[in-house]
């Protein structure tokens, strides 16, 4: 079991670990409110920087899944980045029912943390890796550490091999979709159980 909800400590997963997509889905099943129709996935980044492409890759794969019912903002075709982030946040605030936002972005970190996916309750701070001051976003944040931070961050992001964000994005999107599918199966199971109990009493 995860200790995530009790003291809100971040959870970390290495993208190459055995069974990581399933373990990610188990955590997502606990912490993502799939029952909310106003669930929104904000996948931040740009395809103009290989290291910063993690978010748009995840957004593209989520939006291309035929029956995924939730709003996805930020794809390779229509990125969510520094120039339009504020505008999107303002549009959320103007809605009658404010969305529950899952924010996904690439980040930089220590060399031994490269390839780790970090999930925590609370907002994400886009642009922090490259010393940009951008508004925070998200009720739940998912970060993928794609390279080492601390020196010439913008250049490091630009020169990150695409293979790592691509592979991490595949695992991450698979974990989210698997969690949603498991949620659907749970609903069906519960519905069948209720029907069985009602028939037993008749």
Short mmCIF file of C-alpha atoms in Angstrom, two decimals:
data_model
loop_
_atom_site.label_atom_id
_atom_site.label_comp_id
_atom_site.label_asym_id
_atom_site.label_seq_id
_atom_site.Cartn_x
_atom_site.Cartn_y
_atom_site.Cartn_z
CA UNK A 1 0.00 0.00 0.00
CA UNK A 2 1.07 3.57 -0.66
CA UNK A 3 1.45 6.05 2.19
CA UNK A 4 0.72 8.92 -0.18
CA UNK A 5 -2.56 10.27 1.14
CA UNK A 6 -1.68 10.27 4.84
CA UNK A 7 1.28 12.64 4.89
CA UNK A 8 1.39 13.71 1.22
CA UNK A 9 4.96 12.56 0.65
CA UNK A 10 6.00 12.34 -3.01
CA UNK A 11 6.04 8.88 -4.60
CA UNK A 12 8.84 7.99 -7.03
CA UNK A 13 9.04 5.36 -9.75
CA UNK A 14 11.94 4.53 -12.07
CA UNK A 15 10.60 4.16 -15.59
CA UNK A 16 12.59 0.98 -16.36
CA UNK A 17 11.61 -0.96 -13.24
CA UNK A 18 9.75 -4.22 -13.81
CA UNK A 19 5.97 -3.78 -13.70
CA UNK A 20 6.22 -0.01 -13.29
CA UNK A 21 3.16 0.78 -15.46
CA UNK A 22 1.01 -1.48 -13.26
CA UNK A 23 2.43 0.02 -10.05
CA UNK A 24 1.83 3.54 -11.38
CA UNK A 25 -1.75 2.59 -12.22
CA UNK A 26 -2.28 1.25 -8.68
CA UNK A 27 -1.25 4.60 -7.23
CA UNK A 28 -3.25 6.59 -9.81
CA UNK A 29 -6.30 4.47 -9.01
CA UNK A 30 -6.05 5.68 -5.40
CA UNK A 31 -5.27 9.36 -5.95
CA UNK A 32 -6.83 10.42 -9.28
CA UNK A 33 -10.57 11.12 -8.88
CA UNK A 34 -11.75 9.34 -12.05
CA UNK A 35 -15.33 9.77 -10.86
CA UNK A 36 -15.09 13.51 -11.60
CA UNK A 37 -16.30 14.48 -15.08
CA UNK A 38 -14.36 17.76 -14.77
CA UNK A 39 -11.00 15.96 -14.55
CA UNK A 40 -8.43 17.72 -16.75
CA UNK A 41 -4.93 16.57 -17.70
CA UNK A 42 -2.59 19.52 -18.37
CA UNK A 43 0.49 18.22 -20.18
CA UNK A 44 3.03 21.04 -20.12
CA UNK A 45 5.99 21.48 -22.43
CA UNK A 46 6.97 21.99 -26.04
CA UNK A 47 8.11 19.89 -28.98
CA UNK A 48 10.72 22.57 -29.75
CA UNK A 49 12.90 21.22 -26.93
CA UNK A 50 13.58 17.49 -26.76
CA UNK A 51 13.88 17.45 -22.98
CA UNK A 52 10.67 19.42 -22.58
CA UNK A 53 8.63 17.15 -24.86
CA UNK A 54 7.52 14.75 -22.10
CA UNK A 55 4.24 16.58 -21.38
CA UNK A 56 3.13 16.98 -25.02
CA UNK A 57 3.99 13.33 -25.74
CA UNK A 58 1.82 12.15 -22.83
CA UNK A 59 -0.96 14.52 -23.86
CA UNK A 60 -0.86 13.24 -27.45
CA UNK A 61 -1.10 9.58 -26.41
CA UNK A 62 -3.91 10.27 -23.92
CA UNK A 63 -5.92 12.31 -26.44
CA UNK A 64 -5.46 9.68 -29.15
CA UNK A 65 -6.91 6.90 -26.99
CA UNK A 66 -10.42 6.49 -28.48
CA UNK A 67 -12.54 6.16 -25.34
CA UNK A 68 -10.55 8.25 -22.84
CA UNK A 69 -13.29 10.62 -21.62
CA UNK A 70 -11.35 13.40 -19.91
CA UNK A 71 -10.14 16.77 -21.14
CA UNK A 72 -6.49 16.79 -22.24
CA UNK A 73 -4.70 20.11 -22.75
CA UNK A 74 -1.17 20.08 -24.21
CA UNK A 75 -0.22 17.88 -27.17
CA UNK A 76 2.51 17.88 -29.81
CA UNK A 77 0.08 19.61 -32.16
CA UNK A 78 -1.19 22.14 -29.60
CA UNK A 79 1.37 22.48 -26.78
CA UNK A 80 0.66 23.98 -23.37
CA UNK A 81 3.71 26.13 -22.64
CA UNK A 82 4.98 29.39 -21.14
CA UNK A 83 3.18 31.58 -23.69
CA UNK A 84 -0.34 30.21 -23.14
CA UNK A 85 -0.21 28.78 -19.60
CA UNK A 86 -1.63 31.89 -17.91
CA UNK A 87 -4.46 32.08 -20.43
CA UNK A 88 -5.45 28.47 -19.75
CA UNK A 89 -5.34 28.95 -15.97
CA UNK A 90 -7.59 32.00 -16.29
CA UNK A 91 -10.04 30.01 -18.41
CA UNK A 92 -10.19 27.34 -15.66
CA UNK A 93 -10.93 29.98 -13.05
CA UNK A 94 -13.73 31.42 -15.18
CA UNK A 95 -15.57 28.11 -15.42
CA UNK A 96 -18.67 27.53 -13.32
CA UNK A 97 -17.30 24.16 -12.23
CA UNK A 98 -13.54 24.41 -11.82
CA UNK A 99 -11.63 21.39 -13.11
CA UNK A 100 -9.58 19.02 -11.01
CA UNK A 101 -6.20 19.39 -12.73
CA UNK A 102 -3.51 16.73 -13.12
CA UNK A 103 -0.38 18.65 -14.19
CA UNK A 104 2.38 16.77 -16.03
CA UNK A 105 5.78 18.21 -16.92
CA UNK A 106 9.44 17.35 -17.45
CA UNK A 107 12.01 18.54 -14.94
CA UNK A 108 15.72 18.39 -14.16
CA UNK A 109 17.26 16.80 -11.07
CA UNK A 110 20.21 14.93 -9.60
CA UNK A 111 22.09 12.56 -11.87
CA UNK A 112 20.96 9.50 -9.90
CA UNK A 113 17.30 10.55 -10.26
CA UNK A 114 17.24 10.76 -14.07
CA UNK A 115 14.45 8.54 -15.37
CA UNK A 116 12.36 8.87 -12.21
CA UNK A 117 8.69 9.83 -12.25
CA UNK A 118 7.70 11.86 -9.18
CA UNK A 119 4.04 12.16 -8.13
CA UNK A 120 2.78 14.42 -5.38
CA UNK A 121 -0.34 16.18 -4.19
CA UNK A 122 -0.41 19.90 -4.91
CA UNK A 123 0.57 22.16 -7.77
CA UNK A 124 3.42 21.95 -10.22
CA UNK A 125 5.70 24.94 -10.90
CA UNK A 126 6.44 24.97 -14.65
CA UNK A 127 9.62 26.62 -15.87
CA UNK A 128 11.38 26.18 -12.54
CA UNK A 129 14.10 24.05 -14.16
CA UNK A 130 15.08 26.90 -16.48
CA UNK A 131 14.62 29.66 -13.89
CA UNK A 132 11.35 30.94 -15.40
CA UNK A 133 8.68 32.39 -13.14
CA UNK A 134 5.37 30.94 -14.28
CA UNK A 135 2.08 30.45 -12.42
CA UNK A 136 1.65 27.20 -10.53
CA UNK A 137 -0.90 24.72 -11.83
CA UNK A 138 -2.53 21.50 -10.70
CA UNK A 139 -4.22 19.73 -7.82
CA UNK A 140 -1.92 16.77 -8.43
CA UNK A 141 1.50 17.00 -10.09
CA UNK A 142 3.47 14.42 -12.06
CA UNK A 143 7.08 15.21 -12.97
CA UNK A 144 9.51 13.24 -15.10
CA UNK A 145 13.21 13.86 -14.41
CA UNK A 146 14.79 13.85 -17.88
CA UNK A 147 18.28 15.21 -17.23
CA UNK A 148 20.66 16.72 -14.68
CA UNK A 149 19.96 20.19 -13.24
CA UNK A 150 22.13 22.90 -11.76
CA UNK A 151 24.06 24.22 -14.75
CA UNK A 152 22.94 25.76 -18.05
CA UNK A 153 19.50 24.24 -17.62
CA UNK A 154 18.01 25.57 -20.86
CA UNK A 155 20.86 24.09 -22.92
CA UNK A 156 20.63 20.80 -21.03
CA UNK A 157 16.90 20.53 -21.82
CA UNK A 158 17.50 21.40 -25.48
CA UNK A 159 20.19 18.72 -25.79
CA UNK A 160 18.43 15.91 -23.94
CA UNK A 161 18.03 12.84 -26.14
CA UNK A 162 14.38 12.44 -27.16
CA UNK A 163 14.51 8.71 -26.38
CA UNK A 164 14.23 9.24 -22.62
CA UNK A 165 11.17 11.58 -22.59
CA UNK A 166 9.62 9.32 -25.25
CA UNK A 167 10.08 6.14 -23.20
CA UNK A 168 9.05 7.81 -19.93
CA UNK A 169 6.00 9.32 -21.62
CA UNK A 170 4.94 5.91 -22.94
CA UNK A 171 5.15 4.39 -19.45
CA UNK A 172 3.35 7.34 -17.86
CA UNK A 173 0.49 7.43 -20.37
CA UNK A 174 0.16 3.64 -20.10
CA UNK A 175 -0.06 3.92 -16.31
CA UNK A 176 -2.80 6.58 -16.52
CA UNK A 177 -4.82 4.67 -19.13
CA UNK A 178 -4.44 1.42 -17.20
CA UNK A 179 -5.65 3.13 -14.01
CA UNK A 180 -8.69 4.47 -15.86
CA UNK A 181 -9.45 1.03 -17.34
CA UNK A 182 -9.14 -0.56 -13.89
CA UNK A 183 -11.51 2.09 -12.54
CA UNK A 184 -14.03 1.19 -15.27
CA UNK A 185 -13.74 -2.51 -14.43
CA UNK A 186 -14.26 -1.72 -10.76
CA UNK A 187 -17.50 0.13 -11.60
CA UNK A 188 -18.73 -2.83 -13.65
CA UNK A 189 -17.82 -5.27 -10.89
CA UNK A 190 -19.61 -3.17 -8.26
CA UNK A 191 -22.66 -2.87 -10.51
CA UNK A 192 -22.76 -6.65 -11.01
CA UNK A 193 -22.37 -7.24 -7.27
CA UNK A 194 -25.28 -4.88 -6.53
CA UNK A 195 -27.42 -6.63 -9.14
CA UNK A 196 -26.57 -10.03 -7.66
CA UNK A 197 -27.50 -8.88 -4.14
CA UNK A 198 -30.82 -7.43 -5.38
CA UNK A 199 -31.68 -10.69 -7.18
CA UNK A 200 -30.83 -12.70 -4.08
CA UNK A 201 -33.33 -10.69 -2.03
CA UNK A 202 -36.16 -10.99 -4.54
#
